CSV table of C-alpha atoms in Angstrom, one decimal:
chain,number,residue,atom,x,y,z
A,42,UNK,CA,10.4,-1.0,13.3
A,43,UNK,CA,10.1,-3.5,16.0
A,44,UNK,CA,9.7,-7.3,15.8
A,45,UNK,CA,6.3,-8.9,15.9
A,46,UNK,CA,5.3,-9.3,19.4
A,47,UNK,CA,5.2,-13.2,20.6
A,48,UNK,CA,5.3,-15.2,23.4
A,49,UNK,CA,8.8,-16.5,24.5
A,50,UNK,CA,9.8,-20.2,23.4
A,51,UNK,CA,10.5,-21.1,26.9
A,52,UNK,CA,7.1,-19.9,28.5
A,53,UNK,CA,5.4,-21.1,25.8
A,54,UNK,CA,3.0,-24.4,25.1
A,55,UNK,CA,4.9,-26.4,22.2
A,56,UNK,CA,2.7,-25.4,19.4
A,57,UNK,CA,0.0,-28.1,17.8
A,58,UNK,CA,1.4,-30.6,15.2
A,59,UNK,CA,-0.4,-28.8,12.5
A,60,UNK,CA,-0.5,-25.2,13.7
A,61,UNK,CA,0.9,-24.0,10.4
A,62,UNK,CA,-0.9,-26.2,7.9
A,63,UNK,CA,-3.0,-24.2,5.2
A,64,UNK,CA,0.2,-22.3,5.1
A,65,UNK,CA,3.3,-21.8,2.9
A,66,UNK,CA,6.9,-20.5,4.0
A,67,UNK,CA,9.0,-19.5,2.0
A,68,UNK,CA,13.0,-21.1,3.2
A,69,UNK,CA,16.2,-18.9,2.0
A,70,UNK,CA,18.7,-20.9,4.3
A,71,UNK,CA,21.6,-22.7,2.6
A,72,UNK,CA,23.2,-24.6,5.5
A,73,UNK,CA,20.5,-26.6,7.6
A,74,UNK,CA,18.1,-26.3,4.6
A,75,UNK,CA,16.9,-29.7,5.1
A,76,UNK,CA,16.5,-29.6,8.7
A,77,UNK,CA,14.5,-26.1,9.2
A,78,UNK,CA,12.4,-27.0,6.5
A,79,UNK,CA,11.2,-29.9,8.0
A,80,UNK,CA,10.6,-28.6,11.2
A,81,UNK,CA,8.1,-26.5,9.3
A,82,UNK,CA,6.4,-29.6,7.3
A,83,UNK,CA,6.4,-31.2,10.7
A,84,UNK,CA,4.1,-28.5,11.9
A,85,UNK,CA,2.2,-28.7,8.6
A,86,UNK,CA,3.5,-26.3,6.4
A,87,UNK,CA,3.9,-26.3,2.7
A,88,UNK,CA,7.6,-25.2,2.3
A,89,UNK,CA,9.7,-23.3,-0.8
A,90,UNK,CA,12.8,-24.1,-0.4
A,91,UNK,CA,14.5,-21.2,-2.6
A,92,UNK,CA,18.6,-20.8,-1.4
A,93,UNK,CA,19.9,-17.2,-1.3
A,94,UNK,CA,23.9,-18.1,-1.0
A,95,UNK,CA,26.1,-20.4,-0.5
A,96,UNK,CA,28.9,-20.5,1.6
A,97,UNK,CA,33.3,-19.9,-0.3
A,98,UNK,CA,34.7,-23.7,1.2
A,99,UNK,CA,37.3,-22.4,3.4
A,100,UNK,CA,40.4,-24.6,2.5
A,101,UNK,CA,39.7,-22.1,-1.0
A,102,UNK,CA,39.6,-18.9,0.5
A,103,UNK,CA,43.0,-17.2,0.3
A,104,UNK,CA,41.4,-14.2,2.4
A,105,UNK,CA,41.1,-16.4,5.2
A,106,UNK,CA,44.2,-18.1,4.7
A,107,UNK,CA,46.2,-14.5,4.9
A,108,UNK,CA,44.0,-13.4,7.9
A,109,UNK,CA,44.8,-16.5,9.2
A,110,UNK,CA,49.2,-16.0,8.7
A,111,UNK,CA,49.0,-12.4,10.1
A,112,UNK,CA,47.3,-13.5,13.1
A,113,UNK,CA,50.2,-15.8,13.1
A,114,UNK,CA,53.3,-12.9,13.3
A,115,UNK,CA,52.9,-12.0,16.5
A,116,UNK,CA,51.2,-12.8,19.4
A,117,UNK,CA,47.3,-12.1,19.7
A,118,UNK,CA,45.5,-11.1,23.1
A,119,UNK,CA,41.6,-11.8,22.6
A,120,UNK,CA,40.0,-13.8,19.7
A,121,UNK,CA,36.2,-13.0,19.2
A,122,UNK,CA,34.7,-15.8,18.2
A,123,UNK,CA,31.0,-15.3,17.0
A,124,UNK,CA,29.9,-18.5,16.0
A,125,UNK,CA,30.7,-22.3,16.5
A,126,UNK,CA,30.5,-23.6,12.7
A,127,UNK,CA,32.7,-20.9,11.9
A,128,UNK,CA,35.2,-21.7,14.5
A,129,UNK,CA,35.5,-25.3,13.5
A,130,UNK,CA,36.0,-24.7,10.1
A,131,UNK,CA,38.6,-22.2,11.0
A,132,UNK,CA,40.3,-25.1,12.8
A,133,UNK,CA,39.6,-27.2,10.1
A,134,UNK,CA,41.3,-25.3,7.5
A,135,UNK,CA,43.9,-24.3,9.5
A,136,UNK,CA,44.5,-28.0,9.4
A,137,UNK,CA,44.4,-28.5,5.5
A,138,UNK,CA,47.0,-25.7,5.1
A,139,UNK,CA,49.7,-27.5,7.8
A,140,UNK,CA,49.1,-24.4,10.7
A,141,UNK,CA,46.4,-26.1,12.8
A,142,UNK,CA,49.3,-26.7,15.6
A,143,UNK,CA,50.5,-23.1,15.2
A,144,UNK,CA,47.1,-21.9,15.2
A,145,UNK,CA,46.2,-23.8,18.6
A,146,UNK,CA,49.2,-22.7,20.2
A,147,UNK,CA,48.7,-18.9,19.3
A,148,UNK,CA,45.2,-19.2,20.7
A,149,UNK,CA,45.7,-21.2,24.0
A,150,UNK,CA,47.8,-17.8,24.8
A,151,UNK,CA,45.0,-15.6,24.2
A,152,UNK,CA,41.6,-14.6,25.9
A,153,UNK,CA,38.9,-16.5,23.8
A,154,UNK,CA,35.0,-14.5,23.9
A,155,UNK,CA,32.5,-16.8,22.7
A,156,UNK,CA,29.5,-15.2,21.7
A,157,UNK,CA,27.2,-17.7,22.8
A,158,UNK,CA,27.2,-21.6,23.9
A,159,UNK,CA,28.0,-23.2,20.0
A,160,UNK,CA,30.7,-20.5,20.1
A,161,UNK,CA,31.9,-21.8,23.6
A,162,UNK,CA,31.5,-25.9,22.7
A,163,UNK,CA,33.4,-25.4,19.4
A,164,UNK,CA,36.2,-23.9,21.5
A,165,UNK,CA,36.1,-26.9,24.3
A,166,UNK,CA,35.7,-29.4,21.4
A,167,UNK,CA,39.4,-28.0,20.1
A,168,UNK,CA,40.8,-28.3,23.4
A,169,UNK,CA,40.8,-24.3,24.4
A,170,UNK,CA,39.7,-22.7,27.2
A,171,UNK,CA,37.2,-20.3,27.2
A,172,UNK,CA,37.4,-16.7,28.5
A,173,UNK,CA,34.3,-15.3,29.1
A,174,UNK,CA,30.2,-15.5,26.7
A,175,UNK,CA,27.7,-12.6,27.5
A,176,UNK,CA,24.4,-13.6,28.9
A,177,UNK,CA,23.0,-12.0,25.5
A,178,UNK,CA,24.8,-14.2,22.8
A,179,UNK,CA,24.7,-10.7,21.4
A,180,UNK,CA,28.3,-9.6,19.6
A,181,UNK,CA,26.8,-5.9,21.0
A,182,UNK,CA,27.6,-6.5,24.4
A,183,UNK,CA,31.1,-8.2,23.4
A,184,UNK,CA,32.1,-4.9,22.0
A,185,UNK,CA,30.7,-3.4,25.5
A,186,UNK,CA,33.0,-5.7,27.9
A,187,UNK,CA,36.0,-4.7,25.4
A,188,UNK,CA,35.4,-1.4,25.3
A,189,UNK,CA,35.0,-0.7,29.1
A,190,UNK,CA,38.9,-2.2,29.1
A,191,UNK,CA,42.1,-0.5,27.7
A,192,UNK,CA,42.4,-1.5,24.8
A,193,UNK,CA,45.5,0.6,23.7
A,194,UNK,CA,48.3,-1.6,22.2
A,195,UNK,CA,46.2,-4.9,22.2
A,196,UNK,CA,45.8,-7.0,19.6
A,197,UNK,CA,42.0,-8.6,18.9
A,198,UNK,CA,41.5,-11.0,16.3
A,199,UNK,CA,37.6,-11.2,15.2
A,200,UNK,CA,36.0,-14.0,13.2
A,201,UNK,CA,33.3,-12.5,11.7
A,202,UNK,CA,30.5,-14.0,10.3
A,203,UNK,CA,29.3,-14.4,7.0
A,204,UNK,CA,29.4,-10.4,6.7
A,205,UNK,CA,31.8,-7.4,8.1
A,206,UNK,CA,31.4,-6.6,11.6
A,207,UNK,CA,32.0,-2.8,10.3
A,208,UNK,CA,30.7,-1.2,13.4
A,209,UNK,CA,32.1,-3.4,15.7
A,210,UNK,CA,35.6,-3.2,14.5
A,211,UNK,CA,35.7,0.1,14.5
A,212,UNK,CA,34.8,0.8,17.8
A,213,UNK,CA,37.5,-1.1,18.4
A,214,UNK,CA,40.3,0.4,16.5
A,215,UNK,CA,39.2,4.0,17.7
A,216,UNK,CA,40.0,2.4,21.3
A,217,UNK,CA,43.1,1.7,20.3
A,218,UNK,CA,43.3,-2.1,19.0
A,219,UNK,CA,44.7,-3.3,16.5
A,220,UNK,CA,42.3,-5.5,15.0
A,221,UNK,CA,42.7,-8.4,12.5
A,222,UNK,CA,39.1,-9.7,10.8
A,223,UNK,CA,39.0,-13.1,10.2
A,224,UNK,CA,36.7,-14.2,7.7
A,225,UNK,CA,35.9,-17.6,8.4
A,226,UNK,CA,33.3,-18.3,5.7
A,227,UNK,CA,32.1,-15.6,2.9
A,228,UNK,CA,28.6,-15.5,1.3
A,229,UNK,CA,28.2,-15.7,-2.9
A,230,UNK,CA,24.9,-15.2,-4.7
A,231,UNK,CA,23.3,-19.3,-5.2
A,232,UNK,CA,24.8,-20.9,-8.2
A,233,UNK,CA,21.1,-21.2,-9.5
A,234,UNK,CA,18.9,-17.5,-9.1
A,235,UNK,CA,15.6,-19.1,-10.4
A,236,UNK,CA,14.3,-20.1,-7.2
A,237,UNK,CA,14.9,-16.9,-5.3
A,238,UNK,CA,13.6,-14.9,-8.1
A,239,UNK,CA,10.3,-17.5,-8.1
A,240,UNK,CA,10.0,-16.3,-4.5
A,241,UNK,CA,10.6,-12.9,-4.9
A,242,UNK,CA,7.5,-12.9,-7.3
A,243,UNK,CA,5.6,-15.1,-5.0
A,244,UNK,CA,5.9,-12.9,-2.0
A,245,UNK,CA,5.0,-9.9,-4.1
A,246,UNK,CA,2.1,-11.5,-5.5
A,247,UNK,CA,1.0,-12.6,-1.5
A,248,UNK,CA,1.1,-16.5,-2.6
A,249,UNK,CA,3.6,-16.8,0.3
A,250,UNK,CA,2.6,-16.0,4.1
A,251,UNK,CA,5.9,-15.7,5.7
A,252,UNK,CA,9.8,-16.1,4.6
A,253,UNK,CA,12.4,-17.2,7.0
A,254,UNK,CA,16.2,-16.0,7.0
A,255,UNK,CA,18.4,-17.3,9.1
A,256,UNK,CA,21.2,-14.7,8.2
A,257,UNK,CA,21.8,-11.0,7.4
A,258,UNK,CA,23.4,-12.0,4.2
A,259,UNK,CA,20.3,-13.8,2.8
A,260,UNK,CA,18.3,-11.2,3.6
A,261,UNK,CA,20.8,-8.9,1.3
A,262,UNK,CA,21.0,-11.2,-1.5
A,263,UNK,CA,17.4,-11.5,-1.9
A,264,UNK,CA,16.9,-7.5,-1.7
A,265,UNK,CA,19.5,-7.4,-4.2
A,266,UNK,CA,17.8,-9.6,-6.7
A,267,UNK,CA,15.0,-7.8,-6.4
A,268,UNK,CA,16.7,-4.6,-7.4
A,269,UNK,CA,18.1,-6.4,-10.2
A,270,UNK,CA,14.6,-7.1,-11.2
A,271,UNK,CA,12.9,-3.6,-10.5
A,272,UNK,CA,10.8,-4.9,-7.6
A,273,UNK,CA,13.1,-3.7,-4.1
A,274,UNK,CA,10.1,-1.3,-3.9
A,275,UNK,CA,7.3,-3.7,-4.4
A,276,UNK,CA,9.3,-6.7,-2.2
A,277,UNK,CA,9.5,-4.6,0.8
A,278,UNK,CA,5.9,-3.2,0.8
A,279,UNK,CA,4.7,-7.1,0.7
A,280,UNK,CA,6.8,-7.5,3.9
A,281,UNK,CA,5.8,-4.3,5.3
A,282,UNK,CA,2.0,-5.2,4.5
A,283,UNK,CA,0.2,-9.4,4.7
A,284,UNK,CA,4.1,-11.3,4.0
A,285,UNK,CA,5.5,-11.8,7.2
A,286,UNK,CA,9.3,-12.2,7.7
A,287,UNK,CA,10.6,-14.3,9.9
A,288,UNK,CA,14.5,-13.8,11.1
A,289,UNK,CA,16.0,-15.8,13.6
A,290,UNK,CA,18.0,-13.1,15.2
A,291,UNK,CA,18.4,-9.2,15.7
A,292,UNK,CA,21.5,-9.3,13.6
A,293,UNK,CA,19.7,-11.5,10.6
A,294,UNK,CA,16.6,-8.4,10.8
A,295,UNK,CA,19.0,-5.5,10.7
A,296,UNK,CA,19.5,-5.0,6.8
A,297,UNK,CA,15.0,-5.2,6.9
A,298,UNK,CA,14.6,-3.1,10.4
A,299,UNK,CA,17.0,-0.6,8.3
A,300,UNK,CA,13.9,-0.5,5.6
A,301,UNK,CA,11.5,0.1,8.3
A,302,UNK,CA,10.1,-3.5,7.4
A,303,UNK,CA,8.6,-5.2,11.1
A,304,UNK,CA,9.5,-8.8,11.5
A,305,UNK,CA,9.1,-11.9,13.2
A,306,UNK,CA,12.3,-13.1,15.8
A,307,UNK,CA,12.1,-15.7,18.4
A,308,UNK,CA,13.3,-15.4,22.0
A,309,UNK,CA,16.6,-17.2,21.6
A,310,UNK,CA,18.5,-17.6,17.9
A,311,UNK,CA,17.5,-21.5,17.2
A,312,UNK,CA,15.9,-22.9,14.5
A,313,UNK,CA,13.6,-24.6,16.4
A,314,UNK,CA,12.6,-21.7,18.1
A,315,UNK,CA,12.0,-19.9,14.8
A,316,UNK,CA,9.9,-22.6,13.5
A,317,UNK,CA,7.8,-22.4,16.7
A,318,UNK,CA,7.6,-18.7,16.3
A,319,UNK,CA,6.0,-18.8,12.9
A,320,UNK,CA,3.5,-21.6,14.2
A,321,UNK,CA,2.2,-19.2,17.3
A,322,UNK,CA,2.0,-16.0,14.9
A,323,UNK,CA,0.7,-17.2,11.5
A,324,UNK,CA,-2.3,-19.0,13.0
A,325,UNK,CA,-2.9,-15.7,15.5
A,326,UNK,CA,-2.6,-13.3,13.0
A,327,UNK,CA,-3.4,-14.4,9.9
A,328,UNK,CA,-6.1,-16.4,9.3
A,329,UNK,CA,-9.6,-15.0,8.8
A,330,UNK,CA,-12.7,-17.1,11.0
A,331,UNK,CA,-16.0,-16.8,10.2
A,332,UNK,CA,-19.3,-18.8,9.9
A,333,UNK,CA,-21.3,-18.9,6.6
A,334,UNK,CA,-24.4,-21.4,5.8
A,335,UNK,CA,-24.1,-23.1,9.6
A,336,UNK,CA,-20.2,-23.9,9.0
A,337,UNK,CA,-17.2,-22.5,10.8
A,338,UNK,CA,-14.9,-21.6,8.0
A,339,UNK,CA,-10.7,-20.8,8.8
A,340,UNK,CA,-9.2,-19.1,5.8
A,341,UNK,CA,-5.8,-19.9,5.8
A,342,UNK,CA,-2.8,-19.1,3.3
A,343,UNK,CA,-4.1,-22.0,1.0
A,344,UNK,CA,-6.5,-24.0,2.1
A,345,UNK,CA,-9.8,-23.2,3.9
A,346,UNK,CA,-10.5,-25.6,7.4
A,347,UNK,CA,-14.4,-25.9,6.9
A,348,UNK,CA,-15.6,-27.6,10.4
A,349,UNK,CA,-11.9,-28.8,11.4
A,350,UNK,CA,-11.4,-30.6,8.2
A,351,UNK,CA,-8.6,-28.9,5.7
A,352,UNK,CA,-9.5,-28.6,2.4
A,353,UNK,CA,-6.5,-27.0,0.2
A,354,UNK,CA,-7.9,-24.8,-2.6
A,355,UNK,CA,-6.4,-23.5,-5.7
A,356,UNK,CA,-5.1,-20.1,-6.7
A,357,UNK,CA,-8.3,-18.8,-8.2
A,358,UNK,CA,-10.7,-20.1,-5.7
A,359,UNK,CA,-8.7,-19.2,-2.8
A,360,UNK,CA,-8.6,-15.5,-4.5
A,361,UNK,CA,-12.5,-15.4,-4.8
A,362,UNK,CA,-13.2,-17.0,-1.2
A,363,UNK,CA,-10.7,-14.2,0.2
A,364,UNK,CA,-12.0,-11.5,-1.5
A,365,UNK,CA,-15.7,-12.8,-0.2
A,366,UNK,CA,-14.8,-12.7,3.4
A,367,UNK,CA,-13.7,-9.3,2.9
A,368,UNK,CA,-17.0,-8.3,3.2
A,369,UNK,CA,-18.8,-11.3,4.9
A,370,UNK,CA,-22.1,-11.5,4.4
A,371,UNK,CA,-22.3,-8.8,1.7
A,372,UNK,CA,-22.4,-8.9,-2.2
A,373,UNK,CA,-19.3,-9.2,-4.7
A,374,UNK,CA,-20.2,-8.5,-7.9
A,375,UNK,CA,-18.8,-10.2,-10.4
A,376,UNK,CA,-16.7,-7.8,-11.8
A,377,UNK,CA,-14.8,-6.8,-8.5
A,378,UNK,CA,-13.9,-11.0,-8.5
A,379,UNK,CA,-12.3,-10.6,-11.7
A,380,UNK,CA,-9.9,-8.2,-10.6
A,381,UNK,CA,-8.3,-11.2,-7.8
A,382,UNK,CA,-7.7,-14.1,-10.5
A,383,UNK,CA,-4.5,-14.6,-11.7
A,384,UNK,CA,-3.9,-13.6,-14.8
A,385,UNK,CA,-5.1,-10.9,-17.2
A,386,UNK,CA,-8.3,-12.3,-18.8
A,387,UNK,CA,-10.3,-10.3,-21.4
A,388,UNK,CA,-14.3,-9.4,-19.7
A,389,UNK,CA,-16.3,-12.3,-21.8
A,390,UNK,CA,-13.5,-15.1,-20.6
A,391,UNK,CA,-13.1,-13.3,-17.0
A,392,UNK,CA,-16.7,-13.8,-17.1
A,393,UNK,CA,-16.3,-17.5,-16.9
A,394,UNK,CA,-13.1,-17.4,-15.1
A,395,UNK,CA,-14.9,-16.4,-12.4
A,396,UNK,CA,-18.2,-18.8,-12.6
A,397,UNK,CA,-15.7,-21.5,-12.7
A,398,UNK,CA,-13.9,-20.5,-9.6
A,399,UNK,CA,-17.2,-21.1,-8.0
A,400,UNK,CA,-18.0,-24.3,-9.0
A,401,UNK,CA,-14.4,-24.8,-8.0
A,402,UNK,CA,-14.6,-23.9,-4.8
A,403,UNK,CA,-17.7,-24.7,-3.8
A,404,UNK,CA,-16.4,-28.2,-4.7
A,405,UNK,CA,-13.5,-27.9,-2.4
A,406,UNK,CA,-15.2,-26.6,0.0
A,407,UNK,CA,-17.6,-29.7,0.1
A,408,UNK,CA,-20.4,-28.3,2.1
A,409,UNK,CA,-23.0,-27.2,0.4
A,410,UNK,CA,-25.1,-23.2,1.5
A,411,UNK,CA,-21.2,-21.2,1.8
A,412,UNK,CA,-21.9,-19.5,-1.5
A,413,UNK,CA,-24.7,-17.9,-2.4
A,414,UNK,CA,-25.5,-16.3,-6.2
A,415,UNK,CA,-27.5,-13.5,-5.7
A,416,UNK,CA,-29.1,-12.8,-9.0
A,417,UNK,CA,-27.9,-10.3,-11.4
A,418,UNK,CA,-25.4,-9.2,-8.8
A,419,UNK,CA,-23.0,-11.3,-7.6
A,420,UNK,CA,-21.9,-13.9,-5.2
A,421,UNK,CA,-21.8,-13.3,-1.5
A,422,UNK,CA,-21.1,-16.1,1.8
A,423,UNK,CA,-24.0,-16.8,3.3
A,424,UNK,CA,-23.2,-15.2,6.8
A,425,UNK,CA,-24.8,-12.7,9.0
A,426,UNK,CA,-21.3,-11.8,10.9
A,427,UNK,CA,-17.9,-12.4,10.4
A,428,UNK,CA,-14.2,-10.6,10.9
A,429,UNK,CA,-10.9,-10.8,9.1
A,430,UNK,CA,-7.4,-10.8,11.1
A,431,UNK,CA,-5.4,-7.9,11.1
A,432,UNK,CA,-2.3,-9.5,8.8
């Protein structure tokens, strides 16, 4: 499926400082962790910081150290080079093994493709000169400007990252290349599962309104530990249904685009730009606006704005309120509000489970008229119109 529709970064008004509070993203990043999430707090966000993977350290990775020697034997005539942290670190091991001279040398005698601009400044940074970047930053049209060559006899050297290139090599091999893969940095599950797994149930349960990858690989490690758990299935329909999921890229969305799950992308790769893409689309798309008792409610992820003032609200209250504004303006009995708390209560607790999620939130909500008891039948927001946002 295709990405959500937004507006591009560049054409866009920067997005208000607290577009996104009220709601909570869920953060599988590893590298830059710190920074993305607060980019997101910065734009008022609550953040779950939950790590998929984590990166092999190079100078320990005896794959890249033989990838590294065979590229070595004999002259090499193009060197793909798909990201810029990967190519410094490439250097940088090269260096703690004794071969960062031999290395240089072999690659100022070949054609260097940098996929995009980090690519092209980690080459300039080590003293190479650049060959040619696509206009796309996309490795697809890198294939494309090889493959319209000949490529018989030539030897390509392609630092992949973080995941095979499988397509990409072969394309090239059937042309003819002989290709060597270079894997600069390799992905292992996150020493410490609990978090992922906390978000896994999260997103399933809807307590999250977004999750943002910021590689393919995370995206595959949190599928598989959902399979591990018996909830694949149930993860996927929460992203295909109110969970939106955010990647930074076309290559981060392909393992989800191949479930038919629709996501989020920015106009250009960037963290920044990711974070701006979630503050445009959350606020647009899911939030539900209504008035009820002469108030202009905004029902957020987990809060509720009542007259521009944000009032976060717990899990049970923020069930009730959402299951109200279903149906603004109507009746919910009692027993259809028992079936949103958390938890499975017996019927004389749930009873009071859900009397005391009114009191609660009409405390939190702080004005007084939003709820209404309707006698012997329910509870209902005291509204005569009102529309919920298409998730």
């Amino acid at each position: 499926m295709s990405a959500h529709p937004i507006e591009g970064a560049a054409s866009s008004p920067e997005t208000a400082p607290d577009a996104l509070a009220g709601f909570t993203v869920g953060v599988t990043a590893t590298r830059r962790r710190e920074e993305f999430g607060a980019l997101l707090e910065r734009r008022g966000a609550r953040v779950l910081s939950a790590p998929a993977i984590r990166l092999v350290p190079l100078a320990e990775d005896t794959d890249l150290l033989a990838a590294t020697r065979h590229s070595l034997e004999r002259p090499v005539d193009d060197v793909v080079i798909t990201t810029g942290v990967g190519f410094r670190g490439w250097m940088a091991a090269a260096e703690g093994w004794g071969l960062s001279g031999d290395l240089a040398d072999h690659l100022a005698g070949a054609r260097l493709l940098a996929r995009g601009p980090k690519a092209r400044g980690a080459v300039r940074a080590a003293g190479l000169t650049d060959h040619w970047t696509p206009a796309t930053e996309s490795c697809e049209e890198v294939k494309q400007y090889l493959l319209a060559q000949d490529l018989s006899g030539r030897r390509i050297a392609v630092q992949l990252h973080g995941e095979p290139l499988t397509e990409f090599v072969a394309a090239l091999r059937e042309a003819g290349a002989e290709v060597i893969e270079i894997p600069v940095y390799r992905w292992l599950p996150y020493r410490d599962p609990s978090p992922l797994r906390r978000l896994i149930t999260q997103t399933i349960s809807g307590a999250v309104d977004a999750v943002a990858f910021t590689s393919a690989p995370a995206v595959h490690a949190m599928l598989g530990a959902a399979r591990a758990e018996g909830v694949e299935d149930a993860l996927v329909a929460a992203f295909s249904g109110s969970v939106v999921a955010a990647c930074v890229g076309p290559v981060t969305a392909a393992p989800l685009d191949a479930r038919g799950v629709p996501t989020l992308q920015p106009d250009r790769a960037r963290l920044g730009a990711l974070a701006r893409a979630l503050a445009r689309h959350l606020p647009e798309h899911s939030v539900t606006r209504l008035d009820a008792g002469g108030h202009q409610l905004e029902i957020r992820g987990h809060a509720v704005v009542v007259d521009g003032e944000l009032r976060p609200l717990p899990p049970a209250p923020m069930s009730v309120l959402k299951r109200l504004a279903d149906k603004p303006g109507h009746v919910v009995s009692r027993a259809d509000l028992r079936t949103v708390l958390p938890g499975s209560l017996a019927r004389d607790t749930a009873e009071h489970a859900v009397e005391m999620a009114i009191t609660r939130l009409r405390r939190a909500l702080g004005a007084s008229g939003i709820v209404e008891t309707v006698v012997k039948r329910g509870y209902r927001l005291a509204c005569t119109y009102g529309y919920e946002a298409t998730p």
